Each structure stands twice: as structure tokens, then as C-alpha cells.
Short mmCIF file of C-alpha atoms in Angstrom, two decimals:
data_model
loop_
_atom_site.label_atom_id
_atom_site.label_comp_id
_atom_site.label_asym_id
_atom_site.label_seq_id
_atom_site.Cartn_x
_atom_site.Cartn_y
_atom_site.Cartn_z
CA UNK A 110 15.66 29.23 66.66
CA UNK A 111 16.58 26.59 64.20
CA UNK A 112 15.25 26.95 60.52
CA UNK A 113 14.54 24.48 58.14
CA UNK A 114 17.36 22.52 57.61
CA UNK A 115 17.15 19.74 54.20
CA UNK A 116 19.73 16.86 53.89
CA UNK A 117 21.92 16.20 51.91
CA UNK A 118 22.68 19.63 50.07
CA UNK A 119 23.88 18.00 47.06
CA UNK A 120 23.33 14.31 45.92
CA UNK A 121 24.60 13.23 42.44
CA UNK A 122 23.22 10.36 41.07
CA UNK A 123 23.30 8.12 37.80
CA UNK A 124 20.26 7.49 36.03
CA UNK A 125 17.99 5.26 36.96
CA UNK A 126 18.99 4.93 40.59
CA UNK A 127 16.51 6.02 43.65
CA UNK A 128 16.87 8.80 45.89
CA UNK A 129 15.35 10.33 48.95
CA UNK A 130 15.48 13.79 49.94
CA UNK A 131 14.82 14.70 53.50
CA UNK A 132 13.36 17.68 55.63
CA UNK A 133 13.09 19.01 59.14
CA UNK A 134 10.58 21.66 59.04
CA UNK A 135 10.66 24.52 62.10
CA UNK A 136 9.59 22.96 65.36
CA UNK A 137 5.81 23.08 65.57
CA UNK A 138 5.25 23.84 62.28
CA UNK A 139 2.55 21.96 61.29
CA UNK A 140 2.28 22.41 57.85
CA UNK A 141 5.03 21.42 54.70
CA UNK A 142 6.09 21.66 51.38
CA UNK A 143 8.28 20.67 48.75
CA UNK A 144 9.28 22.58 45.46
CA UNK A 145 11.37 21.85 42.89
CA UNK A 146 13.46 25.28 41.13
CA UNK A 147 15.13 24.39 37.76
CA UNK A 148 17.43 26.56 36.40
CA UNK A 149 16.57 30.33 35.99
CA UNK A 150 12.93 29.62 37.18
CA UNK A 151 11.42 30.10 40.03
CA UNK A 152 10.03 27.42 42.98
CA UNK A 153 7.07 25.13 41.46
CA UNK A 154 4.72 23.32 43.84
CA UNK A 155 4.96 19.60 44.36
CA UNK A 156 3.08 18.50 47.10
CA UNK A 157 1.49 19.67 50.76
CA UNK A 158 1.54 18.07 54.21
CA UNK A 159 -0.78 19.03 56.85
CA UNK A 160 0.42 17.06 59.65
CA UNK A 161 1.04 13.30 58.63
CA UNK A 162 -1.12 13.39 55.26
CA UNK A 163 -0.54 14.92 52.41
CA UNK A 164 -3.09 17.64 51.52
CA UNK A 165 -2.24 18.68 47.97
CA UNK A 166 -0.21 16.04 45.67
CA UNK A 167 -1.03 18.00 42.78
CA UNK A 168 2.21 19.14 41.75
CA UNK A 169 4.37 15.90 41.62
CA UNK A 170 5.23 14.99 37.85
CA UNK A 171 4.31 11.43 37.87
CA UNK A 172 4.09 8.20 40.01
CA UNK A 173 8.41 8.14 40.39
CA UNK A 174 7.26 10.42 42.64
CA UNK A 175 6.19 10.34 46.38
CA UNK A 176 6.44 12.12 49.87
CA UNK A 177 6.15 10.59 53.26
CA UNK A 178 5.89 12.91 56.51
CA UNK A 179 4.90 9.95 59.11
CA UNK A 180 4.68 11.30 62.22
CA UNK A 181 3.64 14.74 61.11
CA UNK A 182 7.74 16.51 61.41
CA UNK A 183 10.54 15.52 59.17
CA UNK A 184 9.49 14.64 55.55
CA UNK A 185 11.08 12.50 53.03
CA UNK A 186 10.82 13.04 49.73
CA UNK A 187 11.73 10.13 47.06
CA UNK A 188 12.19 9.64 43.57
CA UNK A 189 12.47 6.54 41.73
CA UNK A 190 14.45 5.92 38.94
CA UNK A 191 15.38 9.10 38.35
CA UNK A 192 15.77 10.41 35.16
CA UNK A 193 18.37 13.68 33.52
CA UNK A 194 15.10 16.21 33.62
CA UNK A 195 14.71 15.53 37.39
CA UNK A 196 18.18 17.60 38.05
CA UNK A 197 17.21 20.36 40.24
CA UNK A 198 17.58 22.59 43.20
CA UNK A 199 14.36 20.53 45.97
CA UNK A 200 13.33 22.94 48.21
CA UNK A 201 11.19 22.48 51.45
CA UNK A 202 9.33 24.62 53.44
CA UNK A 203 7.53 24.75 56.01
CA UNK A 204 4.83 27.25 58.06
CA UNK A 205 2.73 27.31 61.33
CA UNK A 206 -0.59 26.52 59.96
CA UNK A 207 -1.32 25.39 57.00
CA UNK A 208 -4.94 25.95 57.89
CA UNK A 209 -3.99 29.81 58.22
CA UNK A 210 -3.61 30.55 54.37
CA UNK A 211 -2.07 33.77 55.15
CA UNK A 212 0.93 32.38 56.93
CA UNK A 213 4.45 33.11 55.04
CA UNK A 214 6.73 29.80 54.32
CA UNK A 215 9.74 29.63 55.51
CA UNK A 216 12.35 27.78 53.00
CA UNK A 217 15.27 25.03 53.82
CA UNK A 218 18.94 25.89 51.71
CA UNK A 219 17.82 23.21 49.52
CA UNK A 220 19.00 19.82 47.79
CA UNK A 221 20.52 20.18 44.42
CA UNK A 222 19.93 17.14 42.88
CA UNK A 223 22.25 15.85 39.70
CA UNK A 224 21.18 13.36 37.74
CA UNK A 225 24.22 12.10 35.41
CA UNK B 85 -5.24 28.53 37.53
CA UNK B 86 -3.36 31.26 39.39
CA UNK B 87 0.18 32.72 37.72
CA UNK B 88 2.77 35.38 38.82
CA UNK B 89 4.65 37.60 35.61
CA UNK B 90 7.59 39.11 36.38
CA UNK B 91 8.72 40.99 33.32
CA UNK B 92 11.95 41.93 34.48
CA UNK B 93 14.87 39.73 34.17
CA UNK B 94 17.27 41.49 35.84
CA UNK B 95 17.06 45.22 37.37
CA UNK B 96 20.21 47.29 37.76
CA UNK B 97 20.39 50.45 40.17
CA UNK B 98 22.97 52.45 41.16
CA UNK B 99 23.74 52.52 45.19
CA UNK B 100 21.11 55.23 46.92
CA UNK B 101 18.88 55.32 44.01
CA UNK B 102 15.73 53.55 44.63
CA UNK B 103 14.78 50.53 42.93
CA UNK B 104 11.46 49.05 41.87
CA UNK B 105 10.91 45.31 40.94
CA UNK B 106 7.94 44.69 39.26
CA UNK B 107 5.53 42.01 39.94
CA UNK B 108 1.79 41.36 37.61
CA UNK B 109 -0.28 38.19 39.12
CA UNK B 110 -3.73 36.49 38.02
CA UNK B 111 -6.04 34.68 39.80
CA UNK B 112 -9.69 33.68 40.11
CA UNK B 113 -10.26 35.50 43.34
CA UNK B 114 -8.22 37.57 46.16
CA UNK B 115 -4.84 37.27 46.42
CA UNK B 116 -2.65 36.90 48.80
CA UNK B 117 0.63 38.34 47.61
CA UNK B 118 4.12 37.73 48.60
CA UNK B 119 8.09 38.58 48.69
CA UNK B 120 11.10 35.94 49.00
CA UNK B 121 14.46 37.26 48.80
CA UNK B 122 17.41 34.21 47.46
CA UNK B 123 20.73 35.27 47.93
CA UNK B 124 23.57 32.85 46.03
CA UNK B 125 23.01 29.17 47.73
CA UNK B 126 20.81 29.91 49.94
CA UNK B 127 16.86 29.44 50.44
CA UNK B 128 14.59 32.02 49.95
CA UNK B 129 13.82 34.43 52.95
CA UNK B 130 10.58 36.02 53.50
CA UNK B 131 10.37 39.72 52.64
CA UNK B 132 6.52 40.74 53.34
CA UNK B 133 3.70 40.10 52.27
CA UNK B 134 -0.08 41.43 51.68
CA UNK B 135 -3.53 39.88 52.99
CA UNK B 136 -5.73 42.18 53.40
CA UNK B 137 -5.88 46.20 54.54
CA UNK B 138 -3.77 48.78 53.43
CA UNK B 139 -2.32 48.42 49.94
CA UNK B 140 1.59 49.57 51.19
CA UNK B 141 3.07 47.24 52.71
CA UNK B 142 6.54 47.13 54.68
CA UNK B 143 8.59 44.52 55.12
CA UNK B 144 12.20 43.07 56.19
CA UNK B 145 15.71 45.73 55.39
CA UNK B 146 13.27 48.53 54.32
CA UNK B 147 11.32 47.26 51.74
CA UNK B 148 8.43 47.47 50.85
CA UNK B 149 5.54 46.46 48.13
CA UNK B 150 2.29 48.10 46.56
CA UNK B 151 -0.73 46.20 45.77
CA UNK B 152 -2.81 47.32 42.95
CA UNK B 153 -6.05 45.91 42.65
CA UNK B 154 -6.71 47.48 39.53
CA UNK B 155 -3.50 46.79 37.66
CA UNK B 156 -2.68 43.39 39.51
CA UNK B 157 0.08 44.54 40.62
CA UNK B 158 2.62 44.40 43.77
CA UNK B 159 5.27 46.12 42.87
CA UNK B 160 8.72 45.61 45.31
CA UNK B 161 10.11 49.37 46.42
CA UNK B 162 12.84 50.41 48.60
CA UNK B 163 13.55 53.96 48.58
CA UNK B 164 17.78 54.11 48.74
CA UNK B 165 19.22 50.76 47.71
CA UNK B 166 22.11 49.13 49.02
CA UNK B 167 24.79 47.10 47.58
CA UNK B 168 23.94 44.24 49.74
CA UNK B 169 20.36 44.23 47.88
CA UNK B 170 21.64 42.52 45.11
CA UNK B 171 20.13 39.46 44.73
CA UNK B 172 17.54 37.45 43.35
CA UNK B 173 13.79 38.39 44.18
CA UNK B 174 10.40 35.86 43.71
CA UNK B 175 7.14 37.25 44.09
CA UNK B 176 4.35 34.71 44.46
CA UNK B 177 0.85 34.40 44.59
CA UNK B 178 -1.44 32.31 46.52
CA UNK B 179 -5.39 32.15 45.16
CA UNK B 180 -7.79 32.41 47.89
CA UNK B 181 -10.69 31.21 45.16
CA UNK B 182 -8.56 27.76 45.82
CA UNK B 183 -10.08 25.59 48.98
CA UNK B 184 -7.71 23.23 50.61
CA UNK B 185 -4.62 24.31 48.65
CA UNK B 186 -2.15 26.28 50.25
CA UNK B 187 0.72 26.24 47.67
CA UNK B 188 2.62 29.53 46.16
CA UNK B 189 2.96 29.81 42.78
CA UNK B 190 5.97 32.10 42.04
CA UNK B 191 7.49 34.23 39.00
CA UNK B 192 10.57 33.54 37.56
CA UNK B 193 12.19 35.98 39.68
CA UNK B 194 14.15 38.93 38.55
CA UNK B 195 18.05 39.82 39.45
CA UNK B 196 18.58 43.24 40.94
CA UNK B 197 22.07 44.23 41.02
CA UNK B 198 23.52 47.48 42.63
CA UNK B 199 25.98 49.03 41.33
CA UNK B 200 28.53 50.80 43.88
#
């Protein structure tokens, strides 16, 4: 079946401007996440969805900042003026119950985001 | 807070040897452990992973992973390695001591390269 499939696979930006970042998780997969990878490191939490809500927003840098997943499928994540430390690879992932701690994540390809 | 070491940068094997890629974690209590595979512009792939049972575990294109309760370790094995192994390789952690939180937190990763 389909994976997890993240548009668009690169977006270059200029300073300042606002983007959004989007995912479509597995079919039924209830539960979702986003990363961010830099450079030579490996994935680092952002934020959680279980269904609609998110669960865990612990991991976003600061208020430019924020995730939508409104009717529980494809999220959107979206930064506001974005800044040159916010270039990255964005990854999302998703599983079949969040609820079920033990379940592997299964990862999108991944936006790399440029911030000129 | 939970944290994966991976003191290996990059790994280097020749074709048919086998390979090791080592993996320390830390966390308040029981781990779940686990094994992504990233192959050059692509998302990370689930290798295996370990709950709770027997310490080997085996996973996806014969590999396989130890968990060490004493050393907190999980150490990534495959017995003859293949040129089409080379790649990058995350091991993350996920703390069980952590209610309501269901993110990885993953090493830095280490490169294995095969050599023909």
C-alpha cells in the first residue's frame, strides 16, 4: 500500500516569508509526527498527533511554530517567518496507534526546507 | 530525559565480513529500542526493533540487534554484509518511564560503507 507521502520535497524560501509543510500519513494510521534532521544529525521530535489533537508539542522551537491535523489524516505543518537556522530536512511519520507505544513509525521522503 | 550515543561516525567493512554498528541509550525506565535504515534521499525505513522478550532480535535483509540490559546497549549485527548495506543507520530510543509521549529520540546515526 501507499506510504507516507510529504509535499513539496523541496521548498526554498527567503527569510522572513511563511511556509507550510504537508503530510499524508498511511491510511488508518491514527497516530503522527513531525521531525526536523539538520545536517549530519539525526531526526529530533517536534510535535505528536493522536487523531485531530496534538498530544505532545514539546519539541517545536518556539511560537513560529505550529501543526494542524484537522480531521485526524493529513497534517500541515507551518512556520512563520522563517528564519536561516530553520533550513532542514521535515520529516513526518506516522504509526497505527499511538496509544500502542511499541508500534514502529513509518517515515515520509521528507521536505528539505531552504531558507535563503 | 532519554538520549541515544552512537559513537561511531562511520563504519567501514569489507563485502562478507560482518559488521557491527554500535548503539549506547539512557533512560529513566525500560526501553523500547529501535532500527531505521536512510538510504541517500530517502526516509528512514524500519529495521527492527526490541520491546520486550528475548534480547536478539531479527529484523528486515538479515539484520539483526542485541539488547544489553547491563551495558545499555543494542548493538546492530548482520553476519555477511552486502554492498547494498551501505548506508546511513539511526538507532532510537523511546522511554517507557514517559506517560503520554510517544516520540523517538534518535543518535546521530553512523555511515556504514562496504567495501566491494
Amino acid at each position: 500500500g501507499a506510504g507516507v507521502s510529504q509535499t513539496p520535497s523541496n521548498k526554498v524560501t527567503e527569510k522572513g516569508k511563511y511556509v507550510e509543510l504537508r503530510c499524508d500519513p498511511i491510511s488508518g494510521h491514527t497516530a503522527l509526527y513531525w521531525y526536523r534532521q539538520s545536517l549530519g544529525q539525526g531526526p529530533e521530535f517536534l510535535i505528536y498527533f493522536q487523531g485531530t489533537g496534538a498530544a505532545d508539542d514539546s519539541g517545536l522551537p518556539n511560537d513560529r511554530f505550529f501543526a494542524v491535523r484537522p480531521e485526524g489524516s493529513v497534517s500541515t505543518l507551518k512556520i512563520q517567518r522563517t528564519e536561516r537556522g530553520d533550513s532542514a530536512v521535515y520529516l513526518c511519520a506516522s504509526s497505527l496507534n499511538g496509544g500502542a507505544a511499541y508500534n514502529e513509525q513509518f517515515f515520509g521522503p521528507g521536505t528539505r526546507l531552504t531558507v535563503l | 530525559a532519554q538520549s541515544v550515543a552512537q559513537p561511531e561516525d562511520q563504519v567501514n567493512v569489507a563485502e562478507g565480513n560482518p559488521l557491527t554498528v554500535k548503539c549506547t541509550y539512557s533512560v529513566s525506565g525500560n526501553p523500547y529500542l529501535f532500527w531505521y535504515v536512510q538510504y541517500p534521499n530517502r526516509g528512514l525505513q524500519f529495521l527492527l526493533k526490541y520491546i520486550t522478550g528475548d534480547n536478539l532480535v531479527k529484523g528486515s535483509y538479515g539484520f539483526e540487534a542485541e539488547f544489553n540490559k547491563s551495558q545499555t546497549s543494542f548493538h546492530l549485527k548482520k553476519p555477511s554484509a552486502l554492498v547494498s548495506d551501505s548506508a546511513l543507520y539511526f538507532c532510537a530510543v523511546r522511554d517507557l518511564e514517559r506517560a503520554g509521549s510517544y516520540q523517538l529520540t534518535f543518535g546521530k546515526g553512523t555511515k556504514l560503507s562496504v567495501i566491494p
